[in-house]
Each structure stands twice: as structure tokens, then as C-alpha cells.
């Protein structure tokens, strides 16, 4: 059997859904995996760090723990997502702050605090088809889709600012519908064409190899609307 190069991989939101499947697959392939989420992850081989991505102090402390445990992170997968499904006129300040906190500020601060150990890394953001300009939009998702959109120019900018100096690749996967708890909350009753396992497998492969083909790019990964 061919031996693989063991990578150090940090994943946010690996407690369920796509992130959990991706984290499990990375572990099964022999990589070292740190998962940041609020709920504990008990899967053998995953190093879970409790973290609320919408809280700067929590993100900074999680990053410091990782930096004390490893000299280099090869893959940083910003997978955590926070859905608000609510009519525009009912969205509360708490919902808007939580949405941007998890979907935009969390990836911003985590990347900044891990920067000293990110040299040569592939930084992958998980956005949504609704975050891309010109795609189908759905009522109720103003906070969610706009925050998912905000991370796209952020990653393009980071590719310009840090790509050469820190040897980094920043790419975004903008996902279509995947059968998870979040999808059921966004589109009750809708059956997605892909399972969390199927998308997790694609995300894992992209994290390991996508930087050879893409830098500073956003890729639509979708076979359906939504
Ligand atoms: N499913 C889809 O159809 C779809 C479509 C487009 C994009 N996406 C994106 O794909 C990614 C994965 O979504 P999913 O469908 O797998 O969702 P999911 O099953 O609902 O999982 C969401 C993950 O995000 C984490 N998270 C939420 N709030 C957090 C917080 N404050 N701090 C840290 N982590 C937090 C959760 O962990 P804790 O609750 O334990 O903290 C959980 O592990 C998300 O970025 C989502 O926006 C999904």
C-alpha cells in the first residue's frame, strides 16, 4: 500500500454534517485532525477543541492551543456555518451578528491567529451558491446568504495579500444542496441530491489537491437549485 504524507488539518464545524464526514475521512486517511466546534466530537483520532466561532476570544484561544501543539498547519477548512431562516423584517440583531460572526468574522480571526503556522497551507472556505452574485436567491436567507457572500472577496483579497509572502492558497467551495440539518432548516421537506458523506468526500479531495489547480478562486459545487 502506498504511504501517504501525513497532513495537519484544522476543520471548523466538524461536529455534524459535511464537516463531520470530512473530519472522519481525513482521520481514516491517516492525517492529524483538529476540530473546532461548540459541541464535543468524540470520534477517535479527532482532537476536539471547544470553540464558538462567533466569539473572538474563543477563536483566539483555540488558535493558541493549536499553535502550542503543532508547528505547521497544512489545511485550514473553514466549514462552520450558521443559518438564519427568517423574513427580513423579523431578523434580530442577535441573529445577524451570529450569522456574520460564524460565517465571516470567525474565518477572518482564525486565519489571522493561525497565520504563523500556516506557511504553505491550503485555506478552504465553504460558502453557498446563494452567496454568489447572479445565482438564484431564496426569501428568508438575507442574513445567511449575504454573510456567505462576504467571505468570497475576503478570500480573493487574502490570496493577493498573503498568497506570495506566506505561500498560501485560498479557495472557496460554494455548495449547492446537501442533505444535512442545516438544509432541512433552510428548505423543510426538500430532498437534496447529495449526502453529507458524498460532499464531505469531495471537500476532502479538494482540500488535499485543489491548490495544485486553483488559487484565489470560488468554485460552484452544485447539481441542483437549491
Ligand atoms: N447543507 C447544505 O445544503 C449547504 C449548502 C450550502 C452551503 N453549506 C455550508 O456547508 C457548511 C457545513 O454545513 P452543514 O450543512 O454540514 O451544516 P450542519 O450540519 O448544520 O453543521 C454546521 C456546523 O457548523 C458548526 N457551527 C455552527 N455555529 C457555530 C459556532 N458558533 N461556532 C463554531 N461552530 C459552529 C456546528 O457545530 P456546533 O453547533 O457544534 O458549534 C456544525 O458542526 C456550512 O458552512 C454551510 O453554510 C451547506
CSV table of C-alpha atoms and ligand atoms in Angstrom, one decimal:
chain,number,residue,atom,x,y,z
A,1,UNK,CA,0.0,0.0,0.0
A,2,UNK,CA,1.3,3.5,-0.9
A,3,UNK,CA,2.2,5.6,2.1
A,4,UNK,CA,0.6,9.0,2.4
A,5,UNK,CA,2.1,12.2,3.5
A,6,UNK,CA,0.5,12.9,6.9
A,7,UNK,CA,-1.0,16.4,7.0
A,8,UNK,CA,-2.0,18.6,9.9
A,9,UNK,CA,-5.6,19.7,9.3
A,10,UNK,CA,-7.9,22.1,11.2
A,11,UNK,CA,-11.6,22.0,10.5
A,12,UNK,CA,-14.3,24.3,12.0
A,13,UNK,CA,-17.7,22.8,12.5
A,14,UNK,CA,-16.7,19.1,12.4
A,15,UNK,CA,-19.4,18.1,14.9
A,16,UNK,CA,-22.0,17.1,12.4
A,17,UNK,CA,-23.0,17.3,8.7
A,18,UNK,CA,-20.4,17.8,6.0
A,19,UNK,CA,-17.6,18.8,8.4
A,20,UNK,CA,-18.0,15.7,10.5
A,21,UNK,CA,-17.8,13.5,7.4
A,22,UNK,CA,-14.8,15.3,6.1
A,23,UNK,CA,-13.0,15.1,9.5
A,24,UNK,CA,-13.7,11.3,9.7
A,25,UNK,CA,-12.4,10.8,6.2
A,26,UNK,CA,-9.2,12.8,7.0
A,27,UNK,CA,-8.6,10.7,10.1
A,28,UNK,CA,-9.2,7.4,8.2
A,29,UNK,CA,-6.6,8.5,5.6
A,30,UNK,CA,-4.1,8.9,8.5
A,31,UNK,CA,-4.0,12.7,8.8
A,32,UNK,CA,-3.9,14.6,12.1
A,33,UNK,CA,-7.2,16.5,12.6
A,34,UNK,CA,-8.2,19.3,15.0
A,35,UNK,CA,-12.0,20.1,15.0
A,36,UNK,CA,-13.3,23.4,16.4
A,37,UNK,CA,-17.0,23.4,17.3
A,38,UNK,CA,-19.2,24.1,20.3
A,39,UNK,CA,-20.5,20.5,20.6
A,40,UNK,CA,-18.0,17.9,21.6
A,41,UNK,CA,-16.7,15.5,18.9
A,42,UNK,CA,-16.0,12.0,20.3
A,43,UNK,CA,-14.7,10.3,17.1
A,44,UNK,CA,-11.4,8.5,17.8
A,45,UNK,CA,-8.4,10.3,16.3
A,46,UNK,CA,-10.1,13.7,16.2
A,47,UNK,CA,-8.6,16.4,18.5
A,48,UNK,CA,-11.7,18.4,19.5
A,49,UNK,CA,-11.3,22.0,20.8
A,50,UNK,CA,-14.4,23.7,22.1
A,51,UNK,CA,-14.8,26.9,20.3
A,52,UNK,CA,-17.6,29.4,19.5
A,53,UNK,CA,-16.5,30.9,16.2
A,54,UNK,CA,-18.7,34.0,16.7
A,55,UNK,CA,-16.6,34.9,19.8
A,56,UNK,CA,-13.2,36.4,19.1
A,57,UNK,CA,-11.7,35.4,22.5
A,58,UNK,CA,-12.8,31.8,21.9
A,59,UNK,CA,-11.3,31.7,18.4
A,60,UNK,CA,-8.0,33.3,19.6
A,61,UNK,CA,-7.7,30.8,22.5
A,62,UNK,CA,-8.4,27.8,20.1
A,63,UNK,CA,-5.8,29.0,17.7
A,64,UNK,CA,-3.2,29.4,20.5
A,65,UNK,CA,-3.9,25.8,21.6
A,66,UNK,CA,-3.3,24.6,18.1
A,67,UNK,CA,-0.1,26.6,17.8
A,68,UNK,CA,1.1,25.1,21.1
A,69,UNK,CA,0.5,21.6,19.7
A,70,UNK,CA,1.8,21.8,16.1
A,71,UNK,CA,4.4,23.8,14.2
A,72,UNK,CA,2.6,23.7,10.8
A,73,UNK,CA,-1.0,23.5,9.7
A,74,UNK,CA,-1.3,22.2,6.1
A,75,UNK,CA,-5.0,22.6,5.6
A,76,UNK,CA,-7.4,25.0,7.2
A,77,UNK,CA,-11.0,24.2,6.4
A,78,UNK,CA,-13.5,26.9,7.3
A,79,UNK,CA,-16.6,24.7,7.3
A,80,UNK,CA,-18.7,26.1,10.2
A,81,UNK,CA,-21.9,27.7,9.1
A,82,UNK,CA,-24.7,29.5,10.9
A,83,UNK,CA,-28.2,29.6,9.3
A,84,UNK,CA,-30.8,32.2,9.9
A,85,UNK,CA,-34.0,31.4,8.0
A,86,UNK,CA,-36.3,34.3,8.8
A,87,UNK,CA,-38.3,37.0,7.0
A,88,UNK,CA,-36.1,40.2,6.5
A,89,UNK,CA,-38.3,42.3,8.7
A,90,UNK,CA,-38.1,39.8,11.6
A,91,UNK,CA,-34.3,39.3,11.7
A,92,UNK,CA,-33.0,40.3,15.1
A,93,UNK,CA,-29.6,42.0,15.8
A,94,UNK,CA,-28.5,38.8,17.6
A,95,UNK,CA,-29.3,36.7,14.5
A,96,UNK,CA,-27.5,39.0,12.2
A,97,UNK,CA,-24.4,39.2,14.5
A,98,UNK,CA,-24.4,35.4,14.9
A,99,UNK,CA,-24.6,34.8,11.2
A,100,UNK,CA,-21.8,37.2,10.3
A,101,UNK,CA,-19.9,36.0,13.4
A,102,UNK,CA,-19.7,32.4,12.4
A,103,UNK,CA,-19.7,32.8,8.6
A,104,UNK,CA,-17.3,35.8,8.2
A,105,UNK,CA,-15.6,37.0,11.4
A,106,UNK,CA,-14.8,33.5,12.6
A,107,UNK,CA,-12.8,32.6,9.4
A,108,UNK,CA,-11.2,36.1,9.5
A,109,UNK,CA,-9.9,35.8,13.0
A,110,UNK,CA,-9.0,32.1,12.9
A,111,UNK,CA,-6.9,32.7,9.7
A,112,UNK,CA,-5.2,35.7,11.4
A,113,UNK,CA,-4.4,33.9,14.6
A,114,UNK,CA,-3.1,30.7,12.8
A,115,UNK,CA,-1.1,32.7,10.3
A,116,UNK,CA,2.3,32.0,12.0
A,117,UNK,CA,1.8,28.2,11.4
A,118,UNK,CA,0.1,28.4,8.0
A,119,UNK,CA,3.1,28.7,5.8
A,120,UNK,CA,2.4,26.7,2.6
A,121,UNK,CA,-1.2,25.8,3.6
A,122,UNK,CA,-4.4,25.4,1.6
A,123,UNK,CA,-7.1,27.5,3.2
A,124,UNK,CA,-10.5,26.4,2.1
A,125,UNK,CA,-13.7,28.3,2.8
A,126,UNK,CA,-17.2,26.8,2.5
A,127,UNK,CA,-19.7,29.2,1.0
A,128,UNK,CA,-23.0,28.7,-0.6
A,129,UNK,CA,-24.4,29.0,-4.1
A,130,UNK,CA,-26.7,31.8,-2.7
A,131,UNK,CA,-23.6,33.7,-1.7
A,132,UNK,CA,-22.5,34.1,-5.4
A,133,UNK,CA,-23.8,37.1,-7.2
A,134,UNK,CA,-26.3,36.3,-10.0
A,135,UNK,CA,-27.5,32.9,-8.7
A,136,UNK,CA,-31.0,32.0,-7.5
A,137,UNK,CA,-31.9,33.7,-4.2
A,138,UNK,CA,-34.4,32.5,-1.6
A,139,UNK,CA,-36.6,34.6,0.7
A,140,UNK,CA,-35.7,34.3,4.4
A,141,UNK,CA,-32.0,33.9,3.8
A,142,UNK,CA,-30.9,37.6,3.8
A,143,UNK,CA,-28.6,37.2,6.8
A,144,UNK,CA,-27.2,33.8,5.8
A,145,UNK,CA,-26.7,34.3,2.1
A,146,UNK,CA,-25.2,37.8,2.4
A,147,UNK,CA,-22.7,36.6,5.0
A,148,UNK,CA,-21.8,33.6,2.8
A,149,UNK,CA,-21.2,36.0,0.0
A,150,UNK,CA,-18.9,38.3,2.2
A,151,UNK,CA,-16.3,35.6,2.6
A,152,UNK,CA,-15.7,35.4,-1.2
A,153,UNK,CA,-14.0,38.7,-1.7
A,154,UNK,CA,-12.2,38.3,1.6
A,155,UNK,CA,-10.5,35.1,0.3
A,156,UNK,CA,-9.7,36.8,-3.0
A,157,UNK,CA,-8.1,39.6,-1.1
A,158,UNK,CA,-6.2,37.3,1.2
A,159,UNK,CA,-4.8,35.5,-1.8
A,160,UNK,CA,-3.4,38.8,-3.1
A,161,UNK,CA,-2.1,40.0,0.3
A,162,UNK,CA,-0.7,36.7,1.7
A,163,UNK,CA,-0.5,34.3,-1.2
A,164,UNK,CA,3.0,35.0,-2.3
A,165,UNK,CA,4.6,36.1,1.0
A,166,UNK,CA,3.2,33.2,3.1
A,167,UNK,CA,3.0,30.6,0.2
A,168,UNK,CA,-0.8,30.2,0.7
A,169,UNK,CA,-3.7,29.1,-1.4
A,170,UNK,CA,-7.1,30.5,-0.6
A,171,UNK,CA,-10.1,28.9,-2.3
A,172,UNK,CA,-13.8,28.8,-1.8
A,173,UNK,CA,-16.2,26.0,-2.5
A,174,UNK,CA,-19.8,27.4,-2.9
A,175,UNK,CA,-22.0,24.4,-2.2
A,176,UNK,CA,-25.5,23.6,-3.5
A,177,UNK,CA,-27.9,21.5,-1.6
A,178,UNK,CA,-26.5,18.7,0.7
A,179,UNK,CA,-28.8,16.7,3.0
A,180,UNK,CA,-27.9,18.0,6.5
A,181,UNK,CA,-29.6,19.5,9.5
A,182,UNK,CA,-28.9,22.9,8.0
A,183,UNK,CA,-30.6,22.1,4.7
A,184,UNK,CA,-33.7,20.8,6.5
A,185,UNK,CA,-33.9,24.1,8.4
A,186,UNK,CA,-33.5,26.2,5.3
A,187,UNK,CA,-35.7,24.1,3.0
A,188,UNK,CA,-38.0,21.9,5.1
A,189,UNK,CA,-39.1,18.8,3.2
A,190,UNK,CA,-36.7,19.3,0.3
A,191,UNK,CA,-34.6,16.2,-0.6
A,192,UNK,CA,-31.0,17.1,-1.6
A,193,UNK,CA,-29.3,15.1,-4.3
A,194,UNK,CA,-26.1,14.7,-2.2
A,195,UNK,CA,-25.5,13.3,1.2
A,196,UNK,CA,-23.1,14.8,3.8
A,197,UNK,CA,-20.8,11.9,3.2
A,198,UNK,CA,-20.7,12.4,-0.5
A,199,UNK,CA,-20.0,16.1,-0.2
A,200,UNK,CA,-17.5,15.5,2.7
A,201,UNK,CA,-15.6,13.2,0.4
A,202,UNK,CA,-15.4,15.9,-2.4
A,203,UNK,CA,-14.3,18.5,0.1
A,204,UNK,CA,-11.6,16.3,1.5
A,205,UNK,CA,-10.2,15.6,-2.0
A,206,UNK,CA,-10.4,19.3,-2.9
A,207,UNK,CA,-8.5,20.3,0.4
A,208,UNK,CA,-5.8,17.8,-0.4
A,209,UNK,CA,-5.4,18.6,-4.1
A,210,UNK,CA,-7.3,21.7,-5.2
A,211,UNK,CA,-4.4,24.1,-4.5
A,212,UNK,CA,-2.5,22.5,-7.3
A,213,UNK,CA,-5.1,23.8,-9.8
A,214,UNK,CA,-6.8,26.8,-8.1
A,215,UNK,CA,-5.6,29.9,-6.2
A,216,UNK,CA,-7.9,32.7,-5.0
A,217,UNK,CA,-10.9,31.1,-6.8
A,218,UNK,CA,-14.6,30.4,-5.9
A,219,UNK,CA,-15.9,27.1,-7.3
A,220,UNK,CA,-19.6,26.4,-7.6
A,221,UNK,CA,-20.2,22.8,-6.4
A,222,UNK,CA,-23.8,22.2,-7.2
A,223,UNK,CA,-26.1,20.0,-9.3
A,224,UNK,CA,-29.4,21.5,-8.2
A,225,UNK,CA,-31.4,24.6,-7.3
A,226,UNK,CA,-31.4,24.9,-4.4
B,1,LIG,N1,-26.1,21.6,3.6
B,1,LIG,C1,-26.3,22.4,2.6
B,1,LIG,O1,-27.1,22.2,1.7
B,1,LIG,C2,-25.3,23.6,2.4
B,1,LIG,C3,-25.4,24.4,1.2
B,1,LIG,C4,-24.5,25.4,1.0
B,1,LIG,C5,-23.5,25.7,2.0
B,1,LIG,N2,-23.5,24.9,3.1
B,1,LIG,C6,-22.4,25.2,4.1
B,1,LIG,O2,-21.7,24.0,4.4
B,1,LIG,C7,-21.1,24.1,5.7
B,1,LIG,C8,-21.5,22.9,6.5
B,1,LIG,O3,-22.9,22.9,6.7
B,1,LIG,P1,-23.8,21.6,7.1
B,1,LIG,O4,-24.9,21.6,6.1
B,1,LIG,O5,-22.9,20.4,7.3
B,1,LIG,O6,-24.4,22.2,8.4
B,1,LIG,P2,-24.7,21.5,9.8
B,1,LIG,O7,-24.9,20.0,9.7
B,1,LIG,O8,-25.8,22.3,10.4
B,1,LIG,O9,-23.3,21.8,10.7
B,1,LIG,C9,-22.9,23.1,10.9
B,1,LIG,C10,-21.6,23.0,11.7
B,1,LIG,O10,-21.3,24.4,12.0
B,1,LIG,C11,-20.9,24.5,13.3
B,1,LIG,N3,-21.2,25.8,13.9
B,1,LIG,C12,-22.4,26.4,14.0
B,1,LIG,N4,-22.3,27.5,14.8
B,1,LIG,C13,-21.0,27.5,15.3
B,1,LIG,C14,-20.3,28.4,16.2
B,1,LIG,N5,-20.9,29.4,16.8
B,1,LIG,N6,-19.0,28.1,16.5
B,1,LIG,C15,-18.4,27.0,15.9
B,1,LIG,N7,-19.0,26.2,15.0
B,1,LIG,C16,-20.3,26.4,14.7
B,1,LIG,C17,-21.7,23.4,14.0
B,1,LIG,O11,-21.0,23.0,15.2
B,1,LIG,P3,-21.6,23.3,16.7
B,1,LIG,O12,-23.1,23.5,16.6
B,1,LIG,O13,-21.2,22.1,17.5
B,1,LIG,O14,-20.8,24.5,17.2
B,1,LIG,C18,-21.7,22.3,13.0
B,1,LIG,O15,-20.6,21.4,13.1
B,1,LIG,C19,-21.7,25.4,6.3
B,1,LIG,O16,-20.7,26.4,6.1
B,1,LIG,C20,-22.9,25.7,5.4
B,1,LIG,O17,-23.2,27.1,5.4
B,1,LIG,C21,-24.3,23.8,3.3
